[in-house]
Amino acid sequence: MLAVIGGSGLSQLANLDISHREVVRTPYGDPSGPVTLGRICGEPVAFLARHGYGHTIPPHEVNYRANLWALQKLGAQRIVSVASVGSIRPDLKPGDVVIPHQIIDYTWGRKSTFHEGPDGKVTHIDFTEPYDADLRRQLMDAAASAGVPVSDSSVYAATQGPRLETAAEIDRYERDGADVVGMTGMPEAALARELGVPYAAINLVVNYAAGRADSRHGIKFEAIESVLQESMSHVRSIIGELVMR
Ligand code: HPA
């Protein structure tokens, strides 16, 4: 089964033929909400809104462990994360779709491992390639079939939020090698790896990052809203193609 974690602008999958919703209890507390189960083109799909169905949970308060554990419990064999990002690079414009290949983690204070507590064994995962290569390939093939151009190599900077960045922070992330910036990519990707579930991300660029291009004098939230409204359909089409792969 494919599972989709939807971020801002994707609190439901319009093309999902819903069968039921499931409240999953986990050893890590409550997920962001009940998981919606159903089919797209006859194929089983699970959907979870990362920020809750009423968009009430900020990035640093998302219970990433409960979300991933719940999806695996329900039988997720691959997990696609959908999240909006700011662009650090001039050639990645609002409305563009990115399938990132690397991550730099600037988050702090989040519960970022399943392996802790008195009974936990010290466990290290290999995270050289943070996203699953096969699933990334499937996403790129799905995007090609859907006729959506995607950028297939971008470094994702995961920031703590919920505030946006300063211009100097964005300059620093660029020097570090980041191309896009978002608040929810970590620890989600690492937790999926700990569970052994293939995980990859689709990022929708919704603004230029702080201090860049038309965000030179500040970020315009109304503009972000309209990009989400106009361009999330591209992400939906990619998912529609992905379920059949
Ligand atoms: N910064 C961090 N997260 C984001 C941004 C941004 O500019 N845009 C969308 N998510």
XYZ file of N, CA and C and ligand atoms in Angstrom:
745
model
N 0.837 -1.205 0.000
C 0.000 0.000 0.000
C 0.873 1.257 0.000
N 0.437 2.236 -0.780
C 1.095 3.544 -0.789
C 0.478 4.414 0.300
N 1.332 5.107 1.067
C 0.819 6.079 2.031
C 1.325 7.459 1.637
N 0.460 8.449 1.788
C 0.825 9.827 1.462
C 0.648 10.668 2.717
N 1.698 11.405 3.062
C 1.573 12.372 4.158
C 1.443 13.738 3.502
N 0.298 14.368 3.699
C 0.036 15.648 3.039
C 0.407 16.813 3.927
N 1.051 17.810 3.352
C 1.431 19.007 4.109
C 0.460 20.144 3.837
N 0.920 21.370 4.064
C 0.090 22.551 3.832
C -0.435 22.528 2.407
N -1.732 22.764 2.250
C -2.315 22.794 0.906
C -2.747 21.430 0.414
N -2.454 20.379 1.188
C -2.900 19.041 0.776
C -3.456 18.324 2.012
N -4.641 18.744 2.430
C -5.227 18.134 3.629
C -6.151 16.993 3.248
N -6.332 16.792 1.955
C -7.048 15.602 1.484
C -6.638 15.311 0.045
N -6.910 14.080 -0.390
C -6.598 13.705 -1.768
C -7.926 13.639 -2.516
N -8.135 14.595 -3.409
C -9.442 14.685 -4.089
C -9.752 13.402 -4.869
N -8.719 12.754 -5.422
C -8.972 11.569 -6.252
C -9.044 10.261 -5.450
N -9.053 10.390 -4.101
C -9.111 9.184 -3.264
C -10.562 8.763 -3.034
N -10.847 7.528 -3.418
C -12.176 6.961 -3.210
C -12.154 6.349 -1.795
N -12.697 7.109 -0.815
C -12.489 6.775 0.603
C -13.334 5.584 1.039
N -12.699 4.618 1.721
C -13.496 3.520 2.286
C -13.767 3.758 3.765
N -12.762 4.163 4.527
C -12.995 4.469 5.939
C -11.820 5.247 6.525
N -12.013 5.687 7.761
C -10.937 6.375 8.476
C -10.573 5.535 9.684
N -9.290 5.524 10.017
C -8.879 4.689 11.131
C -8.092 5.503 12.166
N -8.534 5.410 13.410
C -7.792 6.039 14.508
C -6.788 5.007 14.993
N -5.508 5.317 14.910
C -4.484 4.341 15.317
C -3.839 4.809 16.622
N -3.803 3.929 17.603
C -3.085 4.244 18.846
C -1.653 3.745 18.690
N -0.708 4.539 19.166
C 0.692 4.142 19.004
C 1.414 4.260 20.351
N 2.561 3.585 20.481
C 3.339 3.714 21.735
C 3.920 5.116 21.879
N 3.802 5.944 20.852
C 4.439 7.261 20.845
C 3.430 8.399 20.971
N 2.181 8.050 21.254
C 1.160 9.083 21.358
C 0.291 9.105 20.105
N -0.433 10.198 19.944
C -1.413 10.248 18.854
C -0.808 10.781 17.564
N -1.163 10.148 16.447
C -0.801 10.722 15.149
C -1.543 12.056 14.932
N -1.255 12.727 13.820
C -1.864 14.035 13.551
C -3.379 13.961 13.375
N -3.899 12.759 13.160
C -5.348 12.586 13.008
C -5.608 11.165 12.558
N -6.883 10.832 12.329
C -7.195 9.507 11.799
C -6.591 9.371 10.385
N -6.221 8.155 10.040
C -5.687 7.914 8.697
C -6.857 7.609 7.764
N -6.881 8.263 6.615
C -7.942 8.018 5.636
C -7.495 6.909 4.696
N -8.329 5.872 4.579
C -7.974 4.739 3.712
C -8.940 4.650 2.550
N -8.439 4.267 1.407
C -9.308 4.147 0.246
C -8.529 3.662 -0.953
N -9.046 3.975 -2.133
C -8.379 3.531 -3.357
C -8.289 4.675 -4.356
N -7.198 4.667 -5.116
C -7.082 5.543 -6.283
C -6.867 4.602 -7.459
N -7.723 4.689 -8.472
C -7.662 3.774 -9.623
C -7.600 2.321 -9.156
N -8.337 1.990 -8.114
C -8.400 0.611 -7.642
C -7.253 0.198 -6.740
N -6.248 1.047 -6.600
C -5.083 0.675 -5.776
C -5.234 1.260 -4.368
N -4.866 0.468 -3.337
C -5.040 0.953 -1.963
C -4.090 2.101 -1.621
N -4.631 3.102 -0.957
C -3.841 4.280 -0.568
C -4.270 4.704 0.838
N -3.277 5.084 1.640
C -3.569 5.673 2.959
C -3.144 7.133 2.904
N -3.923 7.986 3.562
C -3.578 9.409 3.566
C -3.630 9.959 4.987
N -2.625 10.761 5.315
C -2.601 11.412 6.626
C -2.212 12.876 6.443
N -3.008 13.771 7.021
C -2.690 15.204 6.959
C -1.699 15.524 8.086
N -0.497 15.921 7.708
C 0.584 16.088 8.688
C 0.241 17.115 9.770
N -0.438 18.190 9.375
C -0.744 19.266 10.331
C -2.133 19.110 10.941
N -2.748 17.921 10.793
C -4.103 17.703 11.281
C -5.096 18.162 10.228
N -6.317 17.654 10.317
C -7.272 17.971 9.249
C -7.718 19.428 9.290
N -7.614 20.064 10.472
C -7.951 21.488 10.532
C -6.717 22.374 10.451
N -5.569 21.799 10.072
C -4.289 22.521 9.980
C -3.984 23.254 11.286
N -3.908 22.486 12.389
C -3.710 23.094 13.710
C -2.370 22.720 14.354
N -1.625 21.791 13.735
C -0.386 21.329 14.384
C 0.822 21.935 13.665
N 1.589 22.800 14.343
C 2.748 23.425 13.695
C 3.881 22.404 13.491
N 4.797 22.699 12.565
C 5.854 21.737 12.191
C 6.635 21.165 13.372
N 6.949 22.004 14.377
C 7.781 21.508 15.481
C 6.967 20.688 16.477
N 5.633 20.682 16.324
C 4.802 19.910 17.257
C 4.160 18.682 16.612
N 4.472 18.444 15.350
C 3.947 17.243 14.688
C 4.543 16.024 15.401
N 3.714 15.034 15.676
C 4.223 13.801 16.277
C 4.670 12.866 15.145
N 5.881 13.130 14.651
C 6.385 12.395 13.483
C 6.467 10.892 13.776
N 6.861 10.544 14.997
C 7.001 9.113 15.324
C 5.653 8.416 15.255
N 4.632 9.045 15.851
C 3.307 8.413 15.838
C 2.785 8.305 14.400
N 2.999 9.345 13.599
C 2.497 9.331 12.218
C 3.094 8.165 11.425
N 4.425 8.021 11.508
C 5.073 6.980 10.706
C 4.747 5.592 11.234
N 4.734 5.465 12.547
C 4.421 4.167 13.160
C 3.011 3.738 12.743
N 2.056 4.698 12.774
C 0.663 4.384 12.419
C 0.563 3.938 10.961
N 1.266 4.621 10.082
C 1.184 4.257 8.651
C 1.766 2.866 8.424
N 2.866 2.569 9.107
C 3.428 1.226 8.938
C 2.480 0.165 9.502
N 1.875 0.474 10.641
C 0.933 -0.459 11.274
C -0.217 -0.806 10.316
N -0.638 0.211 9.542
C -1.752 -0.014 8.613
C -1.312 -0.699 7.325
N -0.003 -0.926 7.191
C 0.468 -1.690 6.037
C 1.146 -0.879 4.947
N 1.578 0.347 5.268
C 2.259 1.162 4.246
C 3.564 0.491 3.825
N 3.712 0.303 2.499
C 4.953 -0.290 1.989
C 5.840 0.759 1.351
N 5.278 1.940 1.076
C 6.066 3.080 0.628
C 5.328 4.332 1.082
N 6.118 5.328 1.456
C 5.535 6.553 1.993
C 6.046 7.738 1.181
N 5.096 8.535 0.677
C 5.462 9.753 -0.040
C 5.070 10.943 0.809
N 6.044 11.799 1.035
C 5.805 13.013 1.810
C 5.569 14.167 0.852
N 4.470 14.878 1.050
C 4.232 16.083 0.244
C 4.429 17.279 1.162
N 5.242 18.236 0.727
C 5.490 19.405 1.576
C 5.816 20.609 0.705
N 5.396 21.772 1.164
C 5.742 22.987 0.433
C 7.097 23.491 0.920
N 7.798 24.179 0.049
C 9.137 24.677 0.385
C 9.339 26.076 -0.181
N 10.345 26.757 0.387
C 10.827 27.998 -0.185
C 12.032 27.689 -1.054
N 12.240 28.489 -2.091
C 13.367 28.240 -2.995
C 14.526 29.173 -2.698
N 15.706 28.580 -2.633
C 16.920 29.370 -2.417
C 17.549 29.702 -3.774
N 17.261 28.871 -4.777
C 17.893 29.007 -6.100
C 17.020 29.841 -7.038
N 17.629 30.768 -7.788
C 16.820 31.614 -8.677
C 16.036 30.813 -9.714
N 16.589 29.681 -10.161
C 15.923 28.936 -11.242
C 14.801 28.029 -10.737
N 14.618 27.903 -9.441
C 13.462 27.148 -8.924
C 12.401 28.155 -8.517
N 11.316 28.197 -9.291
C 10.322 29.256 -9.118
C 9.091 28.741 -8.368
N 8.335 29.656 -7.752
C 7.069 29.241 -7.166
C 6.220 28.496 -8.199
N 5.659 27.373 -7.799
C 4.884 26.534 -8.717
C 5.697 25.339 -9.213
N 7.042 25.407 -9.089
C 7.873 24.277 -9.535
C 7.773 23.109 -8.547
N 7.962 21.912 -9.091
C 7.901 20.706 -8.256
C 9.304 20.091 -8.180
N 9.682 19.714 -6.976
C 11.040 19.234 -6.716
C 10.948 17.849 -6.073
N 11.803 16.946 -6.536
C 11.940 15.652 -5.847
C 13.358 15.656 -5.261
N 13.475 16.063 -3.988
C 14.818 16.281 -3.429
C 15.602 14.973 -3.326
N 16.946 15.111 -3.349
C 17.757 13.893 -3.210
C 18.610 13.894 -1.949
N 18.701 15.048 -1.286
C 19.525 15.110 -0.067
C 18.874 16.029 0.958
N 19.345 15.903 2.192
C 18.784 16.681 3.303
C 19.922 17.242 4.152
N 19.740 18.478 4.605
C 20.560 18.978 5.724
C 19.575 19.323 6.836
N 19.845 18.808 8.017
C 18.894 18.927 9.128
C 19.324 20.033 10.088
N 18.530 21.097 10.157
C 18.795 22.181 11.114
C 17.754 22.193 12.232
N 16.934 21.159 12.310
C 15.910 21.153 13.361
C 16.546 20.782 14.698
N 15.844 21.066 15.769
C 16.363 20.718 17.098
C 15.191 20.411 18.026
N 15.474 19.579 19.023
C 14.486 19.328 20.069
C 13.302 18.484 19.641
N 13.375 17.862 18.461
C 12.260 17.013 18.042
C 12.576 15.566 18.412
N 11.558 14.781 18.677
C 11.769 13.359 18.951
C 12.137 12.704 17.629
N 13.419 12.336 17.489
C 13.885 11.990 16.152
C 14.359 10.550 15.997
N 14.035 9.715 17.001
C 14.378 8.296 16.857
C 13.363 7.427 17.611
N 13.166 6.218 17.107
C 12.361 5.230 17.841
C 13.225 4.503 18.869
N 14.545 4.633 18.711
C 15.461 3.833 19.533
C 15.944 4.624 20.732
N 15.079 4.796 21.725
C 15.503 5.453 22.957
C 14.666 4.921 24.104
N 14.994 5.374 25.283
C 14.274 4.890 26.462
C 15.050 3.778 27.121
N 14.587 3.352 28.309
C 15.355 2.401 29.120
C 15.630 1.075 28.408
N 14.687 0.619 27.566
C 14.901 -0.685 26.916
C 15.538 -0.545 25.543
N 15.767 0.690 25.128
C 16.271 0.915 23.760
C 17.713 0.462 23.615
N 17.983 -0.224 22.514
C 19.367 -0.590 22.198
C 19.933 0.544 21.355
N 21.220 0.866 21.537
C 21.815 1.908 20.698
C 21.787 1.427 19.249
N 21.128 2.175 18.387
C 20.945 1.734 16.998
C 21.268 2.875 16.055
N 22.075 2.611 15.057
C 22.402 3.612 14.045
C 21.853 3.154 12.699
N 21.314 4.101 11.942
C 20.861 3.743 10.597
C 21.816 4.365 9.581
N 21.928 3.734 8.418
C 22.664 4.364 7.318
C 21.729 5.388 6.687
N 22.209 6.624 6.556
C 21.361 7.704 6.045
C 22.104 8.470 4.950
N 23.091 7.801 4.343
C 23.886 8.449 3.292
C 22.975 9.005 2.210
N 22.039 8.154 1.774
C 21.005 8.580 0.821
C 19.701 8.603 1.607
N 19.229 9.783 2.009
C 18.086 9.814 2.927
C 16.761 9.385 2.301
N 16.668 9.471 0.979
C 15.417 9.072 0.312
C 15.637 7.754 -0.415
N 14.579 6.978 -0.536
C 14.671 5.674 -1.187
C 14.844 5.857 -2.707
N 15.893 5.260 -3.245
C 16.235 5.477 -4.659
C 15.141 4.959 -5.592
N 14.585 3.793 -5.289
C 13.546 3.227 -6.173
C 12.297 4.091 -6.159
N 11.914 4.529 -4.971
C 10.706 5.342 -4.868
C 10.908 6.698 -5.561
N 12.107 7.255 -5.459
C 12.389 8.516 -6.184
C 12.254 8.285 -7.686
N 12.769 7.157 -8.167
C 12.682 6.840 -9.591
C 11.208 6.702 -10.008
N 10.427 6.008 -9.171
C 8.991 5.857 -9.466
C 8.311 7.228 -9.515
N 8.702 8.108 -8.601
C 8.093 9.447 -8.588
C 8.451 10.220 -9.860
N 9.693 10.083 -10.294
C 10.092 10.806 -11.510
C 9.391 10.238 -12.732
N 9.244 8.913 -12.774
C 8.504 8.298 -13.880
C 7.040 8.740 -13.846
N 6.474 8.770 -12.635
C 5.073 9.182 -12.488
C 4.908 10.631 -12.960
N 5.871 11.486 -12.593
C 5.796 12.895 -12.999
C 5.874 13.010 -14.520
N 6.743 12.206 -15.125
C 6.873 12.235 -16.596
C 5.549 11.815 -17.232
N 4.927 10.736 -16.723
C 3.642 10.294 -17.279
C 2.561 11.346 -17.078
N 2.638 12.056 -15.953
C 1.617 13.070 -15.666
C 1.895 14.365 -16.438
N 3.057 14.426 -17.086
C 3.408 15.631 -17.844
C 3.790 16.804 -16.942
N 4.290 16.483 -15.734
C 4.710 17.542 -14.812
C 6.236 17.578 -14.769
N 6.849 18.671 -15.222
C 8.313 18.751 -15.131
C 8.742 18.832 -13.669
N 9.777 18.087 -13.305
C 10.258 18.160 -11.920
C 11.768 18.359 -11.899
N 12.229 19.001 -10.845
C 13.660 19.106 -10.618
C 14.058 17.884 -9.805
N 15.039 17.110 -10.306
C 15.299 15.815 -9.673
C 16.554 15.787 -8.806
N 17.171 16.946 -8.580
C 18.286 16.927 -7.630
C 18.309 18.240 -6.874
N 17.821 18.172 -5.659
C 17.811 19.360 -4.809
C 18.126 18.931 -3.390
N 18.867 19.786 -2.717
C 19.176 19.539 -1.316
C 18.147 20.298 -0.465
N 17.490 19.566 0.391
C 16.418 20.108 1.237
C 16.992 20.497 2.596
N 16.839 21.756 2.970
C 17.233 22.197 4.310
C 16.008 22.136 5.206
N 16.094 21.351 6.279
C 14.971 21.237 7.216
C 15.204 22.214 8.366
N 14.304 23.192 8.489
C 14.461 24.197 9.547
C 13.409 23.979 10.629
N 13.639 24.595 11.770
C 12.795 24.334 12.929
C 11.417 24.979 12.834
N 11.348 26.204 12.264
C 10.067 26.876 12.243
C 9.574 27.144 13.654
N 8.327 27.549 13.873
C 7.398 27.849 12.789
C 7.666 29.187 12.094
N 8.605 29.959 12.617
C 8.893 31.216 11.917
C 9.625 30.921 10.621
N 9.533 31.850 9.696
C 10.348 31.738 8.487
C 11.766 32.224 8.823
N 12.664 32.111 7.840
C 14.072 32.354 8.116
C 14.433 33.836 7.983
N 15.603 34.181 8.484
C 16.172 35.505 8.179
C 16.912 35.380 6.845
N 17.175 36.531 6.223
C 17.914 36.518 4.961
C 19.313 35.921 5.162
N 19.934 36.226 6.301
C 21.284 35.701 6.568
C 21.261 34.187 6.750
N 20.199 33.672 7.355
C 20.095 32.210 7.498
C 19.999 31.551 6.119
N 19.210 32.178 5.234
C 19.096 31.605 3.885
C 20.456 31.652 3.178
N 21.204 32.758 3.349
C 22.556 32.827 2.756
C 23.429 31.688 3.293
N 23.302 31.434 4.573
C 24.084 30.348 5.170
C 23.680 28.987 4.583
N 22.377 28.764 4.445
C 21.934 27.470 3.909
C 22.441 27.297 2.480
N 22.462 28.413 1.734
C 22.986 28.318 0.360
C 24.473 27.945 0.384
N 25.229 28.586 1.256
C 26.653 28.242 1.361
C 26.832 26.783 1.762
N 25.914 26.298 2.562
C 25.973 24.883 2.974
C 25.622 23.933 1.826
N 25.003 24.458 0.784
C 24.660 23.599 -0.363
C 23.182 23.305 -0.516
N 22.328 24.001 0.244
C 20.888 23.729 0.156
C 20.255 24.481 -1.018
N 19.214 23.873 -1.575
C 18.476 24.469 -2.703
C 17.076 24.919 -2.299
N 16.456 24.153 -1.401
C 15.099 24.481 -0.956
C 15.049 24.367 0.567
N 14.054 25.044 1.146
C 13.959 25.051 2.600
C 12.519 24.792 3.035
N 12.394 23.904 4.028
C 11.071 23.567 4.553
C 11.194 23.193 6.029
N 10.051 22.953 6.672
C 10.090 22.762 8.128
C 9.726 21.356 8.587
N 9.367 20.476 7.664
C 8.821 19.188 8.120
C 9.573 17.947 7.610
N 10.625 18.155 6.836
C 11.300 17.003 6.217
C 12.030 16.111 7.211
N 12.368 16.695 8.358
C 13.049 15.930 9.404
C 12.329 16.152 10.729
N 12.256 15.111 11.552
C 12.895 13.802 11.455
C 12.115 12.781 10.620
N 11.107 13.222 9.852
C 10.231 12.266 9.170
C 11.025 11.235 8.341
N 11.974 11.759 7.538
C 12.712 10.867 6.637
C 13.537 9.837 7.423
N 14.146 10.297 8.515
C 14.999 9.392 9.300
C 14.163 8.330 10.015
N 12.982 8.728 10.470
C 12.114 7.765 11.171
C 11.617 6.697 10.203
N 11.311 7.106 8.972
C 10.883 6.117 7.973
C 12.015 5.122 7.727
N 13.252 5.629 7.656
C 14.404 4.731 7.460
C 14.536 3.786 8.645
N 14.347 4.296 9.871
C 14.430 3.412 11.046
C 13.407 2.288 10.958
N 12.225 2.611 10.423
C 11.183 1.580 10.308
C 11.418 0.669 9.111
N 12.315 1.084 8.221
C 12.591 0.281 7.028
C 11.533 0.436 5.942
N 10.775 1.533 5.989
C 9.770 1.765 4.942
C 10.350 2.742 3.906
N 10.353 2.363 2.613
C 10.840 3.276 1.578
C 10.083 4.607 1.637
N 10.834 5.708 1.578
C 10.264 7.040 1.782
C 10.915 7.996 0.798
N 10.099 8.848 0.176
C 10.638 9.908 -0.681
C 9.699 11.100 -0.593
N 10.150 12.235 -1.123
C 9.383 13.474 -0.952
C 9.080 14.150 -2.283
N 7.923 14.804 -2.314
C 7.600 15.733 -3.408
C 7.450 17.105 -2.758
N 8.243 18.051 -3.213
C 8.156 19.402 -2.658
C 7.601 20.356 -3.693
N 6.617 21.144 -3.276
C 6.086 22.188 -4.138
C 6.694 23.517 -3.686
N 7.383 24.190 -4.612
C 7.949 25.508 -4.282
C 6.803 26.511 -4.229
N 6.646 27.175 -3.076
C 5.529 28.131 -2.949
C 6.003 29.574 -2.800
N 7.294 29.757 -2.580
C 7.821 31.127 -2.468
C 9.330 31.096 -2.667
N 9.886 32.265 -2.998
C 11.332 32.407 -2.882
C 11.640 32.603 -1.406
N 12.741 31.998 -0.947
C 13.106 32.068 0.465
C 13.435 33.514 0.856
N 13.493 33.745 2.167
C 13.685 35.098 2.715
C 14.890 35.797 2.077
N 14.672 37.010 1.621
C 15.764 37.818 1.074
C 16.061 37.554 -0.388
N 15.322 36.605 -1.017
C 15.597 36.241 -2.404
C 14.485 36.730 -3.337
N 14.887 37.144 -4.539
C 13.952 37.525 -5.610
C 12.810 38.394 -5.058
N 11.552 37.968 -5.300
C 10.456 38.835 -4.843
C 10.208 38.744 -3.340
N 11.005 37.947 -2.628
C 10.920 37.943 -1.161
C 12.018 38.827 -0.557
N 12.632 39.644 -1.402
C 13.722 40.528 -0.965
C 13.287 41.389 0.228
N 12.050 41.893 0.147
C 11.583 42.797 1.212
C 10.565 42.117 2.118
N 10.539 40.801 2.128
C 9.593 40.098 2.990
C 8.788 39.086 2.191
N 8.232 38.127 2.908
C 7.495 37.037 2.246
C 6.002 37.347 2.253
N 5.385 37.169 1.097
C 3.960 37.516 0.980
C 3.110 36.253 1.106
N 2.373 36.202 2.210
C 1.636 34.979 2.513
C 0.471 34.733 1.553
N -0.117 35.844 1.056
C -1.242 35.651 0.106
C -0.724 34.986 -1.166
N 0.495 35.358 -1.555
C 1.070 34.771 -2.771
C 1.291 33.271 -2.572
N 1.733 32.888 -1.372
C 1.953 31.464 -1.069
C 0.630 30.704 -1.206
N -0.434 31.286 -0.632
C -1.764 30.662 -0.703
C -2.168 30.417 -2.160
N -1.947 31.422 -3.012
C -2.426 31.224 -4.381
C -1.581 30.193 -5.130
N -0.283 30.118 -4.829
C 0.523 29.064 -5.473
C 0.025 27.685 -5.021
N -0.269 27.560 -3.724
C -0.779 26.274 -3.216
C -2.057 25.882 -3.955
N -2.958 26.865 -4.092
C -4.244 26.593 -4.767
C -4.041 26.196 -6.225
N -3.122 26.936 -6.890
C -2.972 26.726 -8.340
C -2.167 25.481 -8.675
N -1.153 25.177 -7.846
C -0.178 24.179 -8.305
C -0.232 22.827 -7.602
N -1.006 22.705 -6.512
C -1.048 21.409 -5.831
C -1.642 20.336 -6.748
N -2.423 20.772 -7.753
C -2.996 19.802 -8.693
C -1.888 18.998 -9.403
N -0.728 19.630 -9.619
C 0.384 18.898 -10.251
C 0.845 17.745 -9.359
N 0.893 18.036 -8.048
C 1.312 17.004 -7.097
C 0.278 15.868 -7.094
N -1.013 16.245 -7.124
C -2.069 15.227 -7.142
C -1.942 14.343 -8.378
N -1.626 14.954 -9.530
C -1.508 14.123 -10.741
C -0.336 13.156 -10.627
N 0.759 13.613 -10.017
C 1.913 12.706 -9.864
C 1.513 11.517 -8.981
N 0.798 11.799 -7.896
C 0.378 10.700 -7.001
C -0.577 9.757 -7.737
N -1.453 10.337 -8.547
C -2.383 9.518 -9.331
C -1.650 8.535 -10.232
N -0.515 8.967 -10.783
C 0.289 8.080 -11.638
C 1.110 7.103 -10.800
N 1.533 7.571 -9.626
C 2.420 6.742 -8.802
C 1.725 5.480 -8.296
N 0.435 5.582 -7.963
C -0.244 4.420 -7.363
C -0.201 3.212 -8.286
N -0.107 3.459 -9.590
C -0.147 2.325 -10.524
C 1.237 1.718 -10.756
N 2.254 2.251 -10.103
C 3.610 1.730 -10.295
C 4.050 0.807 -9.175
N 10.928 28.501 4.602
C 10.643 27.399 5.357
N 9.615 26.611 5.100
C 8.828 26.910 4.059
C 9.065 28.035 3.247
C 10.169 28.874 3.533
O 10.440 29.889 2.866
N 8.086 28.050 2.299
C 7.305 26.967 2.538
N 7.748 26.271 3.592
